[in-house]
PDB file of C-alpha atoms in Angstrom:
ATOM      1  CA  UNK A   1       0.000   0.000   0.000  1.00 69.00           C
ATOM      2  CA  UNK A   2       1.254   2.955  -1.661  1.00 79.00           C
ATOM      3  CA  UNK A   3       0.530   6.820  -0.826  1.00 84.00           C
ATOM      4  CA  UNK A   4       2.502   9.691  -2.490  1.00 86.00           C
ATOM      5  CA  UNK A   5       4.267  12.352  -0.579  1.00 83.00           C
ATOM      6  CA  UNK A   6       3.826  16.274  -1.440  1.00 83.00           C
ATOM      7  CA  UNK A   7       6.274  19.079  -0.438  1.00 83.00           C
ATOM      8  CA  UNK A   8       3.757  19.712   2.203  1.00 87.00           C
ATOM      9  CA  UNK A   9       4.126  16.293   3.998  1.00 90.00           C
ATOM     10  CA  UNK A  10       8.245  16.968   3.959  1.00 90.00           C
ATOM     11  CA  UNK A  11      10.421  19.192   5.759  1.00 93.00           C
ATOM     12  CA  UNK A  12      14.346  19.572   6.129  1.00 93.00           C
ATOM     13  CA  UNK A  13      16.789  21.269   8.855  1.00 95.00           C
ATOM     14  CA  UNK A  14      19.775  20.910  10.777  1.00 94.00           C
ATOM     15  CA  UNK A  15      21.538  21.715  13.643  1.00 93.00           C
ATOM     16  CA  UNK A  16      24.921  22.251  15.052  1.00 95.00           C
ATOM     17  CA  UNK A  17      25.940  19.794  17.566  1.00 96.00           C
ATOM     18  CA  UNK A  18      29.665  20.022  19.607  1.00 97.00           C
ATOM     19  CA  UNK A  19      31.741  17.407  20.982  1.00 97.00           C
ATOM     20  CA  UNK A  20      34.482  17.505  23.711  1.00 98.00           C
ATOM     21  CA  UNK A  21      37.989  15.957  22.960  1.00 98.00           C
ATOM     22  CA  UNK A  22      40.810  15.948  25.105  1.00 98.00           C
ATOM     23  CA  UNK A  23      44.002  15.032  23.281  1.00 98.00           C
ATOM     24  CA  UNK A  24      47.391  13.751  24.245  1.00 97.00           C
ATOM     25  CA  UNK A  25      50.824  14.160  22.076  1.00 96.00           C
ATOM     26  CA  UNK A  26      50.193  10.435  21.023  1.00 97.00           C
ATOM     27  CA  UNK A  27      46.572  11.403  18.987  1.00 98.00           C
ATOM     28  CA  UNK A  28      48.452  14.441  16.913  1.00 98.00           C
ATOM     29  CA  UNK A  29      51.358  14.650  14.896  1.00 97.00           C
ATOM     30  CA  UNK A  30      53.465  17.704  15.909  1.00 97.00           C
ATOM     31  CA  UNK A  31      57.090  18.871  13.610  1.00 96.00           C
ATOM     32  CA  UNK A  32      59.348  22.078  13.783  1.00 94.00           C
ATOM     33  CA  UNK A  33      59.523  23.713  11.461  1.00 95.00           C
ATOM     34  CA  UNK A  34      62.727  25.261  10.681  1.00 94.00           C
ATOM     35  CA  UNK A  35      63.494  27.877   7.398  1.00 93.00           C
ATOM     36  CA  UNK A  36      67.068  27.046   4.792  1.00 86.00           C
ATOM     37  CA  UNK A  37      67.409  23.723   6.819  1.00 85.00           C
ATOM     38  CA  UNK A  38      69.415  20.804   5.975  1.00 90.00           C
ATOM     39  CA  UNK A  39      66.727  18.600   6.549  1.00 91.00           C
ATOM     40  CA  UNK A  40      64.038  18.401   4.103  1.00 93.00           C
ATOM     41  CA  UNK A  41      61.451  17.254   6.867  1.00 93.00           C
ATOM     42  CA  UNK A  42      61.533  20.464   8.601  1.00 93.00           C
ATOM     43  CA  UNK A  43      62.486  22.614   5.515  1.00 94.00           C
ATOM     44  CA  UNK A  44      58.852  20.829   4.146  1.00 95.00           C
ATOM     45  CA  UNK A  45      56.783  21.862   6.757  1.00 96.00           C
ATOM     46  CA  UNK A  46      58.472  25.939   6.920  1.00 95.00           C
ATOM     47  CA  UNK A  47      57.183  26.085   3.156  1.00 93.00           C
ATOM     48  CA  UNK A  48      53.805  23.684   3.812  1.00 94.00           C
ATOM     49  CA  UNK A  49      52.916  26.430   6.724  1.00 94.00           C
ATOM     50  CA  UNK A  50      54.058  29.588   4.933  1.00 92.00           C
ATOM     51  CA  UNK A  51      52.131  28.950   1.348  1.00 91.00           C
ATOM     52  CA  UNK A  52      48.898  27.664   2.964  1.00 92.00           C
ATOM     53  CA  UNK A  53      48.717  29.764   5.997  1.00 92.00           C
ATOM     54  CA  UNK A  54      50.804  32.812   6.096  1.00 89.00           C
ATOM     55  CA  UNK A  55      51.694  34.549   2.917  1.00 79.00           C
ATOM     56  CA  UNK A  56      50.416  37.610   4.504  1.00 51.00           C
ATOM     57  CA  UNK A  57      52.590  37.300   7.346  1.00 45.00           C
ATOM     58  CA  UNK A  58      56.272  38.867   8.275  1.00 46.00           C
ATOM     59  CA  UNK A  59      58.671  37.229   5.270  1.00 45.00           C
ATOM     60  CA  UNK A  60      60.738  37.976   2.792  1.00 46.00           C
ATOM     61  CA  UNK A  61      57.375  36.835   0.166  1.00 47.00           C
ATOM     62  CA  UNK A  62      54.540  39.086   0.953  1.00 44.00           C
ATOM     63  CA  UNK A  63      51.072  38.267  -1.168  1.00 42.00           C
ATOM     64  CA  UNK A  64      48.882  39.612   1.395  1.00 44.00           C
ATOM     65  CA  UNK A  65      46.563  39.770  -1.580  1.00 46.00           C
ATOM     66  CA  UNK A  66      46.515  36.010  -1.976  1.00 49.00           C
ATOM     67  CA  UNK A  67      43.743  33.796  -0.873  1.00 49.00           C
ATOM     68  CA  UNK A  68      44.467  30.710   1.595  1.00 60.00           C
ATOM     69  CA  UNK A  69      43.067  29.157   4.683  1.00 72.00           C
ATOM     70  CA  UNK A  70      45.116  31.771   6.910  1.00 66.00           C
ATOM     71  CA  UNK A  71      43.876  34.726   4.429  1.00 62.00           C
ATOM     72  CA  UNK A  72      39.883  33.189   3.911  1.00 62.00           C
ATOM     73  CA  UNK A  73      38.757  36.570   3.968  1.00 61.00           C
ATOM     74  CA  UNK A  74      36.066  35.140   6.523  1.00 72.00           C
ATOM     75  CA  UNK A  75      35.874  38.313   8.881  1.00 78.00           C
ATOM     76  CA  UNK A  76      37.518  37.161  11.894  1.00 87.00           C
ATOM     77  CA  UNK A  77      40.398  39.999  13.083  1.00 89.00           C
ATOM     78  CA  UNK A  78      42.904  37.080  12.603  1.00 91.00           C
ATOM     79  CA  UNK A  79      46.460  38.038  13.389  1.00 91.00           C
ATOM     80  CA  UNK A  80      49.124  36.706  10.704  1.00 90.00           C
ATOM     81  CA  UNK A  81      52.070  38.804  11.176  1.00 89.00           C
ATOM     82  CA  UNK A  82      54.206  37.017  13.186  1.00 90.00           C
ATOM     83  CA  UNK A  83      55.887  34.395  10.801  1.00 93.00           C
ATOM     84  CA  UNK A  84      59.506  33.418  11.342  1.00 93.00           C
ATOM     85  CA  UNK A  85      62.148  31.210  10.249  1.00 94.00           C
ATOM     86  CA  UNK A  86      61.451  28.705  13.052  1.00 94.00           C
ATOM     87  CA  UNK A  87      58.536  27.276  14.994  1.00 95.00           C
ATOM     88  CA  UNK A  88      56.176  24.302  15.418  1.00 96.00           C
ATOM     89  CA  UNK A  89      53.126  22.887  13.850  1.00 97.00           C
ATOM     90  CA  UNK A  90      50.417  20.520  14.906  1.00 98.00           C
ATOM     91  CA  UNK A  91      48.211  18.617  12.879  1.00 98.00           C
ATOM     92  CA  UNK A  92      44.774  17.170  14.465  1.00 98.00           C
ATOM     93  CA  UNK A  93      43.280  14.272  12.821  1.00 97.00           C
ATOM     94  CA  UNK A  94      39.645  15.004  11.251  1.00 96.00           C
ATOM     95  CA  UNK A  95      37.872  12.067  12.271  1.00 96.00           C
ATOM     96  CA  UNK A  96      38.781  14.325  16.145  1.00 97.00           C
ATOM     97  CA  UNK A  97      36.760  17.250  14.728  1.00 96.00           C
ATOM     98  CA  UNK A  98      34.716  16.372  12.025  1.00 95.00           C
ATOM     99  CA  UNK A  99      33.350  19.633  10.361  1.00 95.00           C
ATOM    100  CA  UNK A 100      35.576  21.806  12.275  1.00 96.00           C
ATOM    101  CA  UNK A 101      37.075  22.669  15.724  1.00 97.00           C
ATOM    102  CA  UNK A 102      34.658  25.504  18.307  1.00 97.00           C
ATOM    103  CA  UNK A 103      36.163  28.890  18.431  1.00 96.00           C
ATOM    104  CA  UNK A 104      37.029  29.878  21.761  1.00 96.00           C
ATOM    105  CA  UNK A 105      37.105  25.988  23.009  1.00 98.00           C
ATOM    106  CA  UNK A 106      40.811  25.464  22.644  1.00 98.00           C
ATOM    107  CA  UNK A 107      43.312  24.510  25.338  1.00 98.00           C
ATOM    108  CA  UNK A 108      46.869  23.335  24.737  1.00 98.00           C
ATOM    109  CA  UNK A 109      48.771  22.523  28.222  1.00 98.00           C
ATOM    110  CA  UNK A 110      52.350  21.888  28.191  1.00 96.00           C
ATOM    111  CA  UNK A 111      53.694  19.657  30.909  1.00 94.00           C
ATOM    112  CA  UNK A 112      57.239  20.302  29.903  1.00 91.00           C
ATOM    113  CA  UNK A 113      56.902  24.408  30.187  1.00 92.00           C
ATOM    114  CA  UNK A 114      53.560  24.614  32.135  1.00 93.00           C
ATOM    115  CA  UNK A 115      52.547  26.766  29.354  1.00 94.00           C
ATOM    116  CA  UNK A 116      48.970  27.398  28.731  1.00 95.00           C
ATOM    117  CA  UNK A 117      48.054  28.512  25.910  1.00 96.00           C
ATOM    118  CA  UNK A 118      44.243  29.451  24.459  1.00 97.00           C
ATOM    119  CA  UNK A 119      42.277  30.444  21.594  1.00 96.00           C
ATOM    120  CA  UNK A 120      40.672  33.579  21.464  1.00 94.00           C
ATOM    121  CA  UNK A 121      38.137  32.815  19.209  1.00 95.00           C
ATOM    122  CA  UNK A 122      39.275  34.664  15.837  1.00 94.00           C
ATOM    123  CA  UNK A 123      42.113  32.120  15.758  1.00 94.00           C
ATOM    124  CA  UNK A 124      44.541  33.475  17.141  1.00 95.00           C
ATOM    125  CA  UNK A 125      46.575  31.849  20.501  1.00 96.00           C
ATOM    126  CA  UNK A 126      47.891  33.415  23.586  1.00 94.00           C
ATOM    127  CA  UNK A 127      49.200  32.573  26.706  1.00 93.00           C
ATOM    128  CA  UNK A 128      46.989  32.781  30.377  1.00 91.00           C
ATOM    129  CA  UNK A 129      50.325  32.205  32.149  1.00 90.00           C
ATOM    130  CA  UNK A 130      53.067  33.383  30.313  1.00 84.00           C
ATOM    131  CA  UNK A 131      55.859  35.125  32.176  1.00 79.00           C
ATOM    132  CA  UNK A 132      56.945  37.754  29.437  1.00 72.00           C
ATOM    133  CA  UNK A 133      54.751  39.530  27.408  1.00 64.00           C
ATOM    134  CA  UNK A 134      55.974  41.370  24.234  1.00 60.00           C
ATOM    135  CA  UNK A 135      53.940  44.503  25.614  1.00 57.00           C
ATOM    136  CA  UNK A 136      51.130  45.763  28.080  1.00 56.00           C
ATOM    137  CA  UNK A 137      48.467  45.250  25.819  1.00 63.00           C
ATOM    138  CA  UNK A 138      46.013  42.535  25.965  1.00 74.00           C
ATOM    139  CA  UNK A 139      47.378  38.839  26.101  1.00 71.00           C
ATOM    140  CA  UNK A 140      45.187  38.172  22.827  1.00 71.00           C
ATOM    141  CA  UNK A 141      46.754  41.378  21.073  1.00 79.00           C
ATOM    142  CA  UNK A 142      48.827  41.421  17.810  1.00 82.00           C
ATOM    143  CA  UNK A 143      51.569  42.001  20.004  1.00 84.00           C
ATOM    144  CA  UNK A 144      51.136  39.649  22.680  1.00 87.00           C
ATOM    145  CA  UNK A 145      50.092  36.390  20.490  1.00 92.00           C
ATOM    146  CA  UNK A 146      51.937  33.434  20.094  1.00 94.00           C
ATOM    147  CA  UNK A 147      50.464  31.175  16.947  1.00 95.00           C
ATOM    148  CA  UNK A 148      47.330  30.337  15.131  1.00 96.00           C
ATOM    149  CA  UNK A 149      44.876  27.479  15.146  1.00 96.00           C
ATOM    150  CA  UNK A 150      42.978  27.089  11.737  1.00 96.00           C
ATOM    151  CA  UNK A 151      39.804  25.621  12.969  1.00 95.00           C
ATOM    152  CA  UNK A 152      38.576  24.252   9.798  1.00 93.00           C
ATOM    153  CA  UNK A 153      41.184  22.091   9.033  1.00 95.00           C
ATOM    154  CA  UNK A 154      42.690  21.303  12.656  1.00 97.00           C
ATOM    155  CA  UNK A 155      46.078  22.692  12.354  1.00 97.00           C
ATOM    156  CA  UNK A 156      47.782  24.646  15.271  1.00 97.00           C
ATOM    157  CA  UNK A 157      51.006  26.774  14.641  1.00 97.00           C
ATOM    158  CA  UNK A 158      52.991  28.458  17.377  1.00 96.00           C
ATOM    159  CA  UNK A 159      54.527  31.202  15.605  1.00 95.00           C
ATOM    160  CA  UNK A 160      56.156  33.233  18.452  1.00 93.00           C
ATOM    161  CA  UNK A 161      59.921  32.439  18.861  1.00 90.00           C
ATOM    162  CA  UNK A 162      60.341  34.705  22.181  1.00 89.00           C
ATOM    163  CA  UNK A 163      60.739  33.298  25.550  1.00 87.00           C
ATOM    164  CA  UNK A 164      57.950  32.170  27.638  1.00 83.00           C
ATOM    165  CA  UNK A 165      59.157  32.345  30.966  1.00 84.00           C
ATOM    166  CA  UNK A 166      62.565  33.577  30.637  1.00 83.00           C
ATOM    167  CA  UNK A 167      64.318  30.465  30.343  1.00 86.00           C
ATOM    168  CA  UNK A 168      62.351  28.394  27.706  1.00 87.00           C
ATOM    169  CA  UNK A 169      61.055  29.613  24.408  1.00 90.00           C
ATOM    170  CA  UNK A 170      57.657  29.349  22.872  1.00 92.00           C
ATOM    171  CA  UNK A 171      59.623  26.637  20.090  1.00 89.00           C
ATOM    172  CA  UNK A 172      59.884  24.181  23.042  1.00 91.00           C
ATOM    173  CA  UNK A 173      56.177  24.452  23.607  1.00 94.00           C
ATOM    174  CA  UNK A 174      54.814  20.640  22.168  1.00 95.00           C
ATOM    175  CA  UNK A 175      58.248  19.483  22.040  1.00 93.00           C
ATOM    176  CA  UNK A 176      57.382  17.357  24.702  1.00 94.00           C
ATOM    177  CA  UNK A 177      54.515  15.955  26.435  1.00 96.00           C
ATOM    178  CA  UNK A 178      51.424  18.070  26.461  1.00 98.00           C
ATOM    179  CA  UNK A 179      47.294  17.947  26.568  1.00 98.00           C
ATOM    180  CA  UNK A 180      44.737  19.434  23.867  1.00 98.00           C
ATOM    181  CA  UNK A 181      41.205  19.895  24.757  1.00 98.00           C
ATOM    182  CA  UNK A 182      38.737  21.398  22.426  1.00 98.00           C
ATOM    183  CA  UNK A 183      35.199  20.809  21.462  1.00 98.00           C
ATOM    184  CA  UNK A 184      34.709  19.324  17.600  1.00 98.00           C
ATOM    185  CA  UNK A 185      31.801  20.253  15.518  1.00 97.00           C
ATOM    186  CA  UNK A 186      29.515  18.013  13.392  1.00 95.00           C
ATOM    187  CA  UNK A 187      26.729  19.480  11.387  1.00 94.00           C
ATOM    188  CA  UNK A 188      23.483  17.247  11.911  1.00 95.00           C
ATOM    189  CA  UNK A 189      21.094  17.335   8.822  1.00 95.00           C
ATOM    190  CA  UNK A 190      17.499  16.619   9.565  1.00 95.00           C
ATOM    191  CA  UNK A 191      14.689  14.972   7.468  1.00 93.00           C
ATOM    192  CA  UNK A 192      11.398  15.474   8.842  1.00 94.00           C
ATOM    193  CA  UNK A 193       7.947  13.469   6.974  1.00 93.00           C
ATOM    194  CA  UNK A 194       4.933  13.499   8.111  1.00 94.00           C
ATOM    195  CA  UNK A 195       2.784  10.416   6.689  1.00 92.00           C
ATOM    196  CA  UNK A 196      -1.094  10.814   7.100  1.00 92.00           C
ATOM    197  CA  UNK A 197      -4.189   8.500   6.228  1.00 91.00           C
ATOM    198  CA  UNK A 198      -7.516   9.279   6.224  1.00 92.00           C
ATOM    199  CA  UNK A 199     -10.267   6.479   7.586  1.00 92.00           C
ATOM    200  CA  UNK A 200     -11.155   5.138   4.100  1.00 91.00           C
ATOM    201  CA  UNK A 201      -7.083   4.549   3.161  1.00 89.00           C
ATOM    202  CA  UNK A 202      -4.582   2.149   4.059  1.00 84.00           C
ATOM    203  CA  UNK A 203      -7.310  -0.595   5.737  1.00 81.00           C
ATOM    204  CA  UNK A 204      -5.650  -3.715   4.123  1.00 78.00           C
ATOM    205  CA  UNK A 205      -3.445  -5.441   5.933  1.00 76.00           C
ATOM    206  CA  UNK A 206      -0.059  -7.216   4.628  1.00 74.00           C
ATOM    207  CA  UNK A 207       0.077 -10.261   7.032  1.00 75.00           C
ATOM    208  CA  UNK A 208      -0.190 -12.579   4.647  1.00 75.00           C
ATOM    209  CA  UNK A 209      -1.126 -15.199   7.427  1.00 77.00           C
ATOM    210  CA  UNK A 210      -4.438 -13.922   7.759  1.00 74.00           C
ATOM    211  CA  UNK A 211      -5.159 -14.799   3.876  1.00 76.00           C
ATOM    212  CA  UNK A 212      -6.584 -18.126   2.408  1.00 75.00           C
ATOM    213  CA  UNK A 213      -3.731 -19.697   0.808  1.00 77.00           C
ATOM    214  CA  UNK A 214      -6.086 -20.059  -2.515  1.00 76.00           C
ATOM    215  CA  UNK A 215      -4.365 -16.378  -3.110  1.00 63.00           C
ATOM    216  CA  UNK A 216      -7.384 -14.587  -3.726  1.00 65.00           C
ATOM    217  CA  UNK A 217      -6.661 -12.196  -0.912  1.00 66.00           C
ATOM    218  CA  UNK A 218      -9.756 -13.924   1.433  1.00 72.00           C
ATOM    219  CA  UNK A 219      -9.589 -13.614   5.427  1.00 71.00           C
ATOM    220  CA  UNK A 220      -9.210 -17.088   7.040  1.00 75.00           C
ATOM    221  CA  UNK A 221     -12.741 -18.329   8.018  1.00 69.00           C
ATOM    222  CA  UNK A 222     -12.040 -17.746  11.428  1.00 69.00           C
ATOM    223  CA  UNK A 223     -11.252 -13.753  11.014  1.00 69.00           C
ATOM    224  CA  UNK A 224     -13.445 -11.238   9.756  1.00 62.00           C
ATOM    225  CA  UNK A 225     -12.689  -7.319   8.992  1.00 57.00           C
ATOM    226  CA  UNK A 226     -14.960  -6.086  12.014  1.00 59.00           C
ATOM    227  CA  UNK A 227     -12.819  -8.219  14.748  1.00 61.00           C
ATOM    228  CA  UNK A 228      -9.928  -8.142  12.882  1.00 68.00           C
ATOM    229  CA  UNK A 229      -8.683  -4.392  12.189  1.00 74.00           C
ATOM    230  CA  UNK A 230      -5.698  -3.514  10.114  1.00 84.00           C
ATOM    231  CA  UNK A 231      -2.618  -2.889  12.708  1.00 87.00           C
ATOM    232  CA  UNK A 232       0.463  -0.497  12.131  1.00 91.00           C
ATOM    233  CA  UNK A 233       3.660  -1.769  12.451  1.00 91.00           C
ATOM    234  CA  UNK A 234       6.261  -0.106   9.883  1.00 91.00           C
ATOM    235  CA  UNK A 235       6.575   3.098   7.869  1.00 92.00           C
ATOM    236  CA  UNK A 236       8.442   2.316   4.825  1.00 91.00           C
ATOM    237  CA  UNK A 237      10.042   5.137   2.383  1.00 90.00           C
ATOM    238  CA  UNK A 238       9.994   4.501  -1.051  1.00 91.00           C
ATOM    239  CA  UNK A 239      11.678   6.048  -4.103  1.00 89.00           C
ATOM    240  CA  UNK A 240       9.877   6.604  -7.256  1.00 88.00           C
ATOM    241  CA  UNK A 241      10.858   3.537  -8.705  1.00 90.00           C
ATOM    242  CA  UNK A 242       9.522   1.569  -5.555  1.00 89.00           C
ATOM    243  CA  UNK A 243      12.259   0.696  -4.171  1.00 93.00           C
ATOM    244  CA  UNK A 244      12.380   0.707  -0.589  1.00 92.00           C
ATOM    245  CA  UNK A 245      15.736   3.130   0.698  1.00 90.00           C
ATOM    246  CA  UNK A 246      14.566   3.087   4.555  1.00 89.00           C
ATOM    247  CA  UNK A 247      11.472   2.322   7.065  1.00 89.00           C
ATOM    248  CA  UNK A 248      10.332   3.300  11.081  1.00 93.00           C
ATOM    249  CA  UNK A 249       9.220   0.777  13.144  1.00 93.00           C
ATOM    250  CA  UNK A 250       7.064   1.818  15.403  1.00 94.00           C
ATOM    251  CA  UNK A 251       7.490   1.009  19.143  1.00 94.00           C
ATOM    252  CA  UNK A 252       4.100  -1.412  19.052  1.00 95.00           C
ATOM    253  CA  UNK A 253       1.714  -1.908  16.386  1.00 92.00           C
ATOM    254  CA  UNK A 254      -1.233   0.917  16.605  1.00 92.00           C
ATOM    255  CA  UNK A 255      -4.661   0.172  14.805  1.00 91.00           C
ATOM    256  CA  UNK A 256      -5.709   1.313  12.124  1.00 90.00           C
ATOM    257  CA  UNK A 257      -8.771   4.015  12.493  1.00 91.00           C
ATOM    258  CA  UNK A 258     -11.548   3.959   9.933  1.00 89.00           C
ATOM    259  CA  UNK A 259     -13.107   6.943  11.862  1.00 92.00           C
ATOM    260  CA  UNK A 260     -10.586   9.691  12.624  1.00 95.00           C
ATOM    261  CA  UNK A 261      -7.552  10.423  10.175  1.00 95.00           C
ATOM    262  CA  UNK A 262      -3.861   9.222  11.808  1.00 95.00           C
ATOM    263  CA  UNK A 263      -0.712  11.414  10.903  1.00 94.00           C
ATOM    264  CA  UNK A 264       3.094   9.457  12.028  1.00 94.00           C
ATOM    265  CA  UNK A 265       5.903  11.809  12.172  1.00 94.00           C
ATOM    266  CA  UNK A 266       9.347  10.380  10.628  1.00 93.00           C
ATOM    267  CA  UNK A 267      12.484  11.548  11.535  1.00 92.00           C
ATOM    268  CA  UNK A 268      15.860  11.299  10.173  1.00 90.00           C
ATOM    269  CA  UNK A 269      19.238  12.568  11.624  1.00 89.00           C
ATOM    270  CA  UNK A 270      22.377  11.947  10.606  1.00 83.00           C
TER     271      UNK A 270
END
């Protein structure tokens, strides 16, 4: 039994929904990065972080007109000017933050420095507990920043080559063991249908064990339509060609009213 949907039985949404991570060393993979090196590794990841994130920044190649994931033009007051021949890069895997990584959720602990360090939510990173500052300004400031976090793609930079605390640099930040916590985001698509009958549709059951088996679609002697009413069971969704691509199963079968319509609500996340 067949009935067709219209646009007005259908809707669509979706909805944001966040997940918290908490990351050691051992889930990311973290290189220096390190300008004219002898070793291709780290001479790699200088050029890998300067084409796709900071162009714009403070080298010898300035394109500040060129579009990249540091330069998105997506609003955000995100500093890119500190950019040197040294510093460190860590990559989160995607399957840890599906769509993308919550601004303003970010917390990278060091357990080698004790450094702290923190989004601010336009992706930029400071530190809560640094020793030095570079000024008086705030901690978040273009002065007073230490790296980037590109939330879309999971990668964290620390940029800043200055000391911390006056006896380790920000470069030995992640060069040992440290803790990231952060909150990943998945986009949640909803499909909404809402399948009605009126009391003169859908009244024929498909339990074929109620049938004579001379296949003429006769109840058994012992059944009649009056003390025998058509039960729900299962929603099926069908494409045009029939074919069925999913179904609802309802939590116990529900009768089937010949005197009041019946409207089931469907719903599909994912």
């Amino acid at each position: 039994m067949f009935k067709q949907f219209t646009s007005e039985n259908s809707n669509t949404d979706k909805y944001t929904a966040y997940k918290s991570f908490t990351l050691s060393q051992a889930d990311v993979t973290r290189h220096q990065f390190l300008n004219n090196s002898s070793n291709e590794v780290s001479k790699s990841y200088y050029d890998f972080s300067r084409i796709n994130f900071y162009l714009s920044g403070s080298t010898s190649d300035n394109y500040s007109s060129q579009f990249n994931i540091g330069n998105d033009g997506s609003g955000y007051d995100t500093f890119l000017t500190k950019f040197y021949d040294t510093g460190s890069i860590v990559f989160i895997p995607q399957n840890k933050f599906d769509e993308g990584i919550k601004r303003g959720t970010f917390q990278l602990v060091d357990n080698e420095t004790s450094a702290i360090i923190v989004d601010d939510s336009n992706g930029n990173l400071y530190s809560t507990n640094a020793t030095f500052s570079q000024s008086v300004s705030a901690l978040s400031s273009s002065d007073n920043y230490v790296g980037n976090i590109f939330y879309n793609v999971g990668v964290v930079t620390l940029t800043e080559t200055a000391s911390f605390n006056g006896s380790q640099n920000y470069t030995d930040v992640t060069s040992g063991d440290f803790t990231i916590t952060y909150k990943g985001t998945s986009v949640i698509n909803i499909y909404e249908w809402t399948c009605d009958t009126q009391p003169n549709e859908l009244n024929d059951t498909q339990n074929s064990t109620v049938f004579h088996s001379n296949g003429l679609g006769q109840l058994k002697d012992n059944l009649t339509e009056s003390n025998y009413p058509t039960y729900i069971s299962e929603i099926g969704l069908y494409d045009d060609q029939k074919s069925l691509v999913g179904y609802a199963r309802l939590s116990k079968p529900i009768p089937k009213s010949q005197v009041i319509p019946m409207k089931f609500l469907l719903r599909l996340d994912y």
